[in-house]
Amino acid sequence: MDFTQGSILKKLLRFMVPILGALILQAAYGAVDLLVVGRFGVSTGSQVLNLVTFVVTQLAMGITVLIARYLGEKKEEQIGSIIGGGTVVFAVISLVLFVVMVGFARPIAVLMQAPEEAVGLTAAYIRICGAGIFFIVAYNVLSAIFRGLGDSNSPLLFVFVACIVNVVGDLVLVAGLGMDAMGAALATVFAQALSVVFAIVRLVKKGLPFTITGYDFRWNPQCGKFLQIGLPLALQECLTQGSFLALCAFVNRLGLEASSGYGVACKIVNFAMLIPSALMQSTSSFVSQNVGAGEQKRAKKTMFTGIGIGLLVGCFAFSLVFFRGDLLAGIFSADAAVVQRGYEYLKGFAPETLLTAVLFSMMGYFNGNGKTVWVMLQGLIQTLLVRLPFAYYMSIQPDASLTNIGLAAPISTAVGIVLNVAFFLYLEHAAKRS
């Protein structure tokens, strides 16, 4: 898709909607596991898997941005070496994750402060997902390639098929064979493996504007370029997701009921954050292609268009989460006490659904411009100086409230918006002086 011409709103929505659909289906993996298994072990284990998945996705963003940039610059011949080098880099990353998740599954579960009765289930879930981490990483890298090429429909198709396989696998392995968390993890891994097969076949058969040779599959100059873009984003995402894992550990100290409520709330939070995430991914590709084509003004308009879309949808999401959070929590648990605790957290979290529309659209703009070091720095400030200290302080109060703990997210995001607006104005001023 050519993002340098035509209506920004129409093309951004056309590109974003399939990305959103894919993200919704991907998030459904953990939600389905929780629905079928209904155990805290899956809730905590899926938090760890989410951390790995989100970090890999952000690292692969370097591939997306670079491919889109070369398309805008009409340098398609460079794309083959990006894909080949990316395959080598992410194969090594997968190997490291395999060793860590399989070899240290139980210490990870303990580190998460999972209740004693849930440590075994959590460790089993993490270990099996670690064994299949190659497929999980491969799917996200292939999706990044397609998005860089302006194709957001293919990843949606792959994840749709995988989601169906995951649901069937959960019903057979968990509900049918009683394999509990192990069955849920096996279903997730098998579903991701199938999506990888579909993605590879699609990529091979797709009429690509470039060629890939065996010589491309090595460490080459393109590796350094996409890592320079992706590493800051991956570090920022690691800290952001790590902060939510830390929140999970803080809440776990309040007891199993609060932990289960937080686990349920996190499933709803994951869905609520999908629209801002889709905006960031689509804006990054859109802006990068326009920057490559020298259309900087159009790139700025894309950012503001993304903010408008996000705020419009965010109003609906806020109303749903804040006023009907108990009904949403009831989807994932029949325990009234767990539902109530989940709703308590959602009340504090609700403003995040509006604020992230602004923040993530700005981050997408900076990603597309290659300002990923800044994105990392503002993320560090939000996480280390605002979100974690605030959440920890609220969790150690004598009458600790999940609502107050939930406020840590929107407060840190508000700080991030102020920082990003200041940086945008700084860049504008510097551009005028030059």
Tab-separated table of N, CA, C and O in Angstrom, residues 78-150:
chain	number	residue	atom	x	y	z
A	78	GLN	N	17.180	-3.414	-1.125
A	78	GLN	CA	17.782	-3.550	0.201
A	78	GLN	C	16.973	-4.463	1.123
A	78	GLN	O	17.471	-4.892	2.165
A	79	ILE	N	15.730	-4.744	0.750
A	79	ILE	CA	14.819	-5.434	1.664
A	79	ILE	C	15.214	-6.900	1.883
A	79	ILE	O	15.063	-7.433	2.988
A	80	GLY	N	15.731	-7.558	0.856
A	80	GLY	CA	16.117	-8.958	0.990
A	80	GLY	C	17.134	-9.179	2.094
A	80	GLY	O	17.023	-10.124	2.892
A	81	SER	N	18.116	-8.298	2.183
A	81	SER	CA	19.142	-8.453	3.219
A	81	SER	C	18.587	-8.137	4.605
A	81	SER	O	19.083	-8.662	5.613
A	82	ILE	N	17.537	-7.300	4.686
A	82	ILE	CA	16.895	-7.046	5.982
A	82	ILE	C	16.239	-8.327	6.486
A	82	ILE	O	16.405	-8.710	7.652
A	83	ILE	N	15.502	-8.998	5.609
A	83	ILE	CA	14.802	-10.222	6.002
A	83	ILE	C	15.792	-11.330	6.347
A	83	ILE	O	15.638	-12.038	7.349
A	84	GLY	N	16.828	-11.490	5.527
A	84	GLY	CA	17.821	-12.523	5.806
A	84	GLY	C	18.552	-12.275	7.108
A	84	GLY	O	18.699	-13.187	7.940
A	85	GLY	N	19.024	-11.042	7.310
A	85	GLY	CA	19.730	-10.713	8.552
A	85	GLY	C	18.821	-10.821	9.756
A	85	GLY	O	19.236	-11.293	10.821
A	86	GLY	N	17.554	-10.400	9.589
A	86	GLY	CA	16.603	-10.496	10.688
A	86	GLY	C	16.354	-11.934	11.102
A	86	GLY	O	16.203	-12.232	12.293
A	87	THR	N	16.309	-12.834	10.130
A	87	THR	CA	16.108	-14.253	10.433
A	87	THR	C	17.231	-14.781	11.329
A	87	THR	O	16.979	-15.499	12.306
A	88	VAL	N	18.459	-14.415	11.010
A	88	VAL	CA	19.608	-14.870	11.803
A	88	VAL	C	19.559	-14.287	13.213
A	88	VAL	O	19.732	-15.004	14.213
A	89	VAL	N	19.319	-12.988	13.317
A	89	VAL	CA	19.297	-12.320	14.626
A	89	VAL	C	18.218	-12.905	15.521
A	89	VAL	O	18.464	-13.229	16.695
A	90	PHE	N	17.014	-13.080	14.992
A	90	PHE	CA	15.914	-13.564	15.823
A	90	PHE	C	16.018	-15.063	16.108
A	90	PHE	O	15.438	-15.543	17.092
A	91	ALA	N	16.751	-15.796	15.287
A	91	ALA	CA	17.017	-17.203	15.603
A	91	ALA	C	17.890	-17.308	16.851
A	91	ALA	O	17.657	-18.150	17.735
A	92	VAL	N	18.875	-16.431	16.947
A	92	VAL	CA	19.739	-16.407	18.127
A	92	VAL	C	18.947	-15.989	19.365
A	92	VAL	O	19.078	-16.576	20.445
A	93	ILE	N	18.102	-14.975	19.204
A	93	ILE	CA	17.265	-14.516	20.323
A	93	ILE	C	16.348	-15.638	20.799
A	93	ILE	O	16.155	-15.846	22.002
A	94	SER	N	15.772	-16.380	19.858
A	94	SER	CA	14.893	-17.496	20.208
A	94	SER	C	15.636	-18.551	21.017
A	94	SER	O	15.097	-19.122	21.971
A	95	LEU	N	16.879	-18.824	20.633
A	95	LEU	CA	17.674	-19.818	21.343
A	95	LEU	C	17.916	-19.392	22.790
A	95	LEU	O	17.801	-20.201	23.724
A	96	VAL	N	18.216	-18.114	22.978
A	96	VAL	CA	18.432	-17.599	24.339
A	96	VAL	C	17.154	-17.698	25.166
A	96	VAL	O	17.173	-18.140	26.331
A	97	LEU	N	16.029	-17.302	24.583
A	97	LEU	CA	14.755	-17.376	25.287
A	97	LEU	C	14.387	-18.820	25.624
A	97	LEU	O	13.838	-19.098	26.703
A	98	PHE	N	14.702	-19.735	24.717
A	98	PHE	CA	14.443	-21.154	24.945
A	98	PHE	C	15.174	-21.640	26.202
A	98	PHE	O	14.576	-22.286	27.081
A	99	VAL	N	16.440	-21.314	26.301
A	99	VAL	CA	17.242	-21.750	27.450
A	99	VAL	C	16.707	-21.155	28.752
A	99	VAL	O	16.555	-21.855	29.763
A	100	VAL	N	16.392	-19.873	28.721
A	100	VAL	CA	15.924	-19.184	29.938
A	100	VAL	C	14.559	-19.698	30.380
A	100	VAL	O	14.362	-20.039	31.567
A	101	MET	N	13.611	-19.796	29.455
A	101	MET	CA	12.246	-20.157	29.830
A	101	MET	C	12.110	-21.638	30.196
A	101	MET	O	11.328	-21.987	31.084
A	102	VAL	N	12.853	-22.489	29.525
A	102	VAL	CA	12.781	-23.922	29.833
A	102	VAL	C	13.619	-24.256	31.071
A	102	VAL	O	13.176	-24.985	31.958
A	103	GLY	N	14.819	-23.690	31.132
A	103	GLY	CA	15.721	-24.027	32.236
A	103	GLY	C	15.392	-23.349	33.553
A	103	GLY	O	15.732	-23.872	34.624
A	104	PHE	N	14.731	-22.193	33.490
A	104	PHE	CA	14.486	-21.430	34.718
A	104	PHE	C	12.994	-21.126	34.912
A	104	PHE	O	12.642	-20.099	35.490
A	105	ALA	N	12.132	-22.023	34.447
A	105	ALA	CA	10.687	-21.804	34.536
A	105	ALA	C	10.222	-21.665	35.989
A	105	ALA	O	9.460	-20.752	36.323
A	106	ARG	N	10.686	-22.557	36.847
A	106	ARG	CA	10.234	-22.504	38.245
A	106	ARG	C	10.751	-21.262	38.971
A	106	ARG	O	9.973	-20.596	39.676
A	107	PRO	N	12.047	-20.915	38.839
A	107	PRO	CA	12.495	-19.656	39.468
A	107	PRO	C	11.733	-18.435	38.970
A	107	PRO	O	11.475	-17.510	39.739
A	108	ILE	N	11.351	-18.437	37.678
A	108	ILE	CA	10.574	-17.320	37.144
A	108	ILE	C	9.209	-17.256	37.828
A	108	ILE	O	8.724	-16.182	38.199
A	109	ALA	N	8.585	-18.433	38.012
A	109	ALA	CA	7.279	-18.484	38.680
A	109	ALA	C	7.389	-17.984	40.121
A	109	ALA	O	6.521	-17.258	40.606
A	110	VAL	N	8.458	-18.376	40.788
A	110	VAL	CA	8.674	-17.928	42.173
A	110	VAL	C	8.932	-16.429	42.205
A	110	VAL	O	8.440	-15.715	43.090
A	111	LEU	N	9.736	-15.948	41.235
A	111	LEU	CA	10.027	-14.519	41.157
A	111	LEU	C	8.749	-13.709	40.988
A	111	LEU	O	8.631	-12.581	41.501
A	112	MET	N	7.784	-14.281	40.276
A	112	MET	CA	6.492	-13.621	40.088
A	112	MET	C	5.631	-13.661	41.348
A	112	MET	O	4.526	-13.148	41.379
A	113	GLN	N	6.156	-14.310	42.400
A	113	GLN	CA	5.457	-14.446	43.670
A	113	GLN	C	4.101	-15.124	43.505
A	113	GLN	O	3.102	-14.734	44.123
A	114	ALA	N	4.077	-16.128	42.628
A	114	ALA	CA	2.854	-16.900	42.475
A	114	ALA	C	2.580	-17.631	43.786
A	114	ALA	O	3.508	-18.110	44.446
A	115	PRO	N	1.317	-17.713	44.216
A	115	PRO	CA	0.994	-18.467	45.430
A	115	PRO	C	1.531	-19.886	45.343
A	115	PRO	O	1.625	-20.462	44.254
A	116	GLU	N	1.849	-20.446	46.466
A	116	GLU	CA	2.519	-21.757	46.496
A	116	GLU	C	1.752	-22.816	45.727
A	116	GLU	O	2.333	-23.650	45.034
A	117	GLU	N	0.413	-22.777	45.826
A	117	GLU	CA	-0.385	-23.794	45.158
A	117	GLU	C	-0.415	-23.621	43.650
A	117	GLU	O	-0.875	-24.508	42.927
A	118	ALA	N	0.078	-22.460	43.142
A	118	ALA	CA	0.032	-22.194	41.706
A	118	ALA	C	1.407	-22.237	41.044
A	118	ALA	O	1.505	-22.106	39.827
A	119	VAL	N	2.479	-22.433	41.822
A	119	VAL	CA	3.832	-22.395	41.267
A	119	VAL	C	4.041	-23.484	40.223
A	119	VAL	O	4.605	-23.252	39.152
A	120	GLY	N	3.571	-24.681	40.508
A	120	GLY	CA	3.762	-25.794	39.576
A	120	GLY	C	3.077	-25.554	38.247
A	120	GLY	O	3.654	-25.788	37.186
A	121	LEU	N	1.816	-25.063	38.282
A	121	LEU	CA	1.082	-24.776	37.051
A	121	LEU	C	1.756	-23.667	36.256
A	121	LEU	O	1.882	-23.748	35.032
A	122	THR	N	2.188	-22.635	36.967
A	122	THR	CA	2.835	-21.514	36.296
A	122	THR	C	4.120	-21.956	35.614
A	122	THR	O	4.395	-21.603	34.464
A	123	ALA	N	4.933	-22.743	36.325
A	123	ALA	CA	6.203	-23.222	35.772
A	123	ALA	C	5.969	-24.098	34.546
A	123	ALA	O	6.691	-24.001	33.553
A	124	ALA	N	4.950	-24.951	34.601
A	124	ALA	CA	4.660	-25.828	33.465
A	124	ALA	C	4.259	-25.011	32.239
A	124	ALA	O	4.694	-25.292	31.121
A	125	TYR	N	3.431	-23.993	32.455
A	125	TYR	CA	2.996	-23.137	31.354
A	125	TYR	C	4.183	-22.423	30.720
A	125	TYR	O	4.338	-22.398	29.494
A	126	ILE	N	5.047	-21.861	31.554
A	126	ILE	CA	6.218	-21.130	31.049
A	126	ILE	C	7.168	-22.066	30.325
A	126	ILE	O	7.712	-21.736	29.259
A	127	ARG	N	7.372	-23.265	30.862
A	127	ARG	CA	8.328	-24.215	30.270
A	127	ARG	C	7.882	-24.657	28.877
A	127	ARG	O	8.687	-24.715	27.933
A	128	ILE	N	6.604	-24.963	28.730
A	128	ILE	CA	6.104	-25.421	27.432
A	128	ILE	C	6.126	-24.294	26.404
A	128	ILE	O	6.511	-24.493	25.251
A	129	CYS	N	5.726	-23.095	26.839
A	129	CYS	CA	5.786	-21.951	25.918
A	129	CYS	C	7.230	-21.657	25.521
A	129	CYS	O	7.507	-21.267	24.385
A	130	GLY	N	8.154	-21.861	26.457
A	130	GLY	CA	9.574	-21.679	26.146
A	130	GLY	C	10.055	-22.680	25.111
A	130	GLY	O	10.864	-22.345	24.234
A	131	ALA	N	9.550	-23.911	25.191
A	131	ALA	CA	9.948	-24.940	24.223
A	131	ALA	C	9.478	-24.582	22.817
A	131	ALA	O	10.113	-24.959	21.825
A	132	GLY	N	8.365	-23.849	22.736
A	132	GLY	CA	7.856	-23.464	21.422
A	132	GLY	C	8.127	-22.017	21.067
A	132	GLY	O	7.477	-21.459	20.167
A	133	ILE	N	9.090	-21.403	21.753
A	133	ILE	CA	9.344	-19.971	21.572
A	133	ILE	C	9.810	-19.641	20.153
A	133	ILE	O	9.608	-18.527	19.665
A	134	PHE	N	10.423	-20.601	19.465
A	134	PHE	CA	10.887	-20.366	18.095
A	134	PHE	C	9.704	-19.990	17.190
A	134	PHE	O	9.812	-19.094	16.354
A	135	PHE	N	8.582	-20.676	17.369
A	135	PHE	CA	7.403	-20.384	16.552
A	135	PHE	C	6.789	-19.041	16.934
A	135	PHE	O	6.335	-18.291	16.067
A	136	ILE	N	6.754	-18.757	18.222
A	136	ILE	CA	6.162	-17.504	18.698
A	136	ILE	C	6.952	-16.312	18.172
A	136	ILE	O	6.384	-15.318	17.703
A	137	VAL	N	8.283	-16.400	18.218
A	137	VAL	CA	9.136	-15.326	17.713
A	137	VAL	C	9.005	-15.215	16.201
A	137	VAL	O	8.873	-14.113	15.652
A	138	ALA	N	9.029	-16.355	15.515
A	138	ALA	CA	8.960	-16.353	14.045
A	138	ALA	C	7.688	-15.694	13.552
A	138	ALA	O	7.710	-14.916	12.584
A	139	TYR	N	6.549	-15.981	14.202
A	139	TYR	CA	5.295	-15.379	13.762
A	139	TYR	C	5.361	-13.859	13.846
A	139	TYR	O	4.944	-13.153	12.917
A	140	ASN	N	5.865	-13.343	14.949
A	140	ASN	CA	5.903	-11.894	15.142
A	140	ASN	C	6.873	-11.209	14.176
A	140	ASN	O	6.617	-10.087	13.728
A	141	VAL	N	7.968	-11.877	13.834
A	141	VAL	CA	8.909	-11.310	12.868
A	141	VAL	C	8.286	-11.292	11.470
A	141	VAL	O	8.399	-10.300	10.739
A	142	LEU	N	7.623	-12.376	11.104
A	142	LEU	CA	6.977	-12.434	9.792
A	142	LEU	C	5.871	-11.376	9.688
A	142	LEU	O	5.701	-10.739	8.637
A	143	SER	N	5.144	-11.155	10.768
A	143	SER	CA	4.108	-10.120	10.770
A	143	SER	C	4.725	-8.746	10.573
A	143	SER	O	4.176	-7.890	9.875
A	144	ALA	N	5.887	-8.521	11.190
A	144	ALA	CA	6.585	-7.238	11.050
A	144	ALA	C	6.999	-7.011	9.595
A	144	ALA	O	6.921	-5.887	9.085
A	145	ILE	N	7.420	-8.068	8.926
A	145	ILE	CA	7.807	-7.963	7.510
A	145	ILE	C	6.615	-7.566	6.657
A	145	ILE	O	6.687	-6.657	5.822
A	146	PHE	N	5.496	-8.242	6.852
A	146	PHE	CA	4.299	-7.933	6.071
A	146	PHE	C	3.831	-6.501	6.314
A	146	PHE	O	3.442	-5.797	5.376
A	147	ARG	N	3.871	-6.052	7.580
A	147	ARG	CA	3.436	-4.683	7.875
A	147	ARG	C	4.357	-3.664	7.216
A	147	ARG	O	3.908	-2.620	6.749
A	148	GLY	N	5.654	-3.969	7.194
A	148	GLY	CA	6.590	-3.069	6.525
A	148	GLY	C	6.310	-2.960	5.043
A	148	GLY	O	6.528	-1.908	4.437
A	149	LEU	N	5.796	-4.029	4.463
A	149	LEU	CA	5.463	-4.037	3.040
A	149	LEU	C	4.112	-3.391	2.760
A	149	LEU	O	3.675	-3.324	1.613
A	150	GLY	N	3.447	-2.909	3.826
A	150	GLY	CA	2.142	-2.283	3.652
A	150	GLY	C	1.004	-3.270	3.584
A	150	GLY	O	-0.108	-2.929	3.179
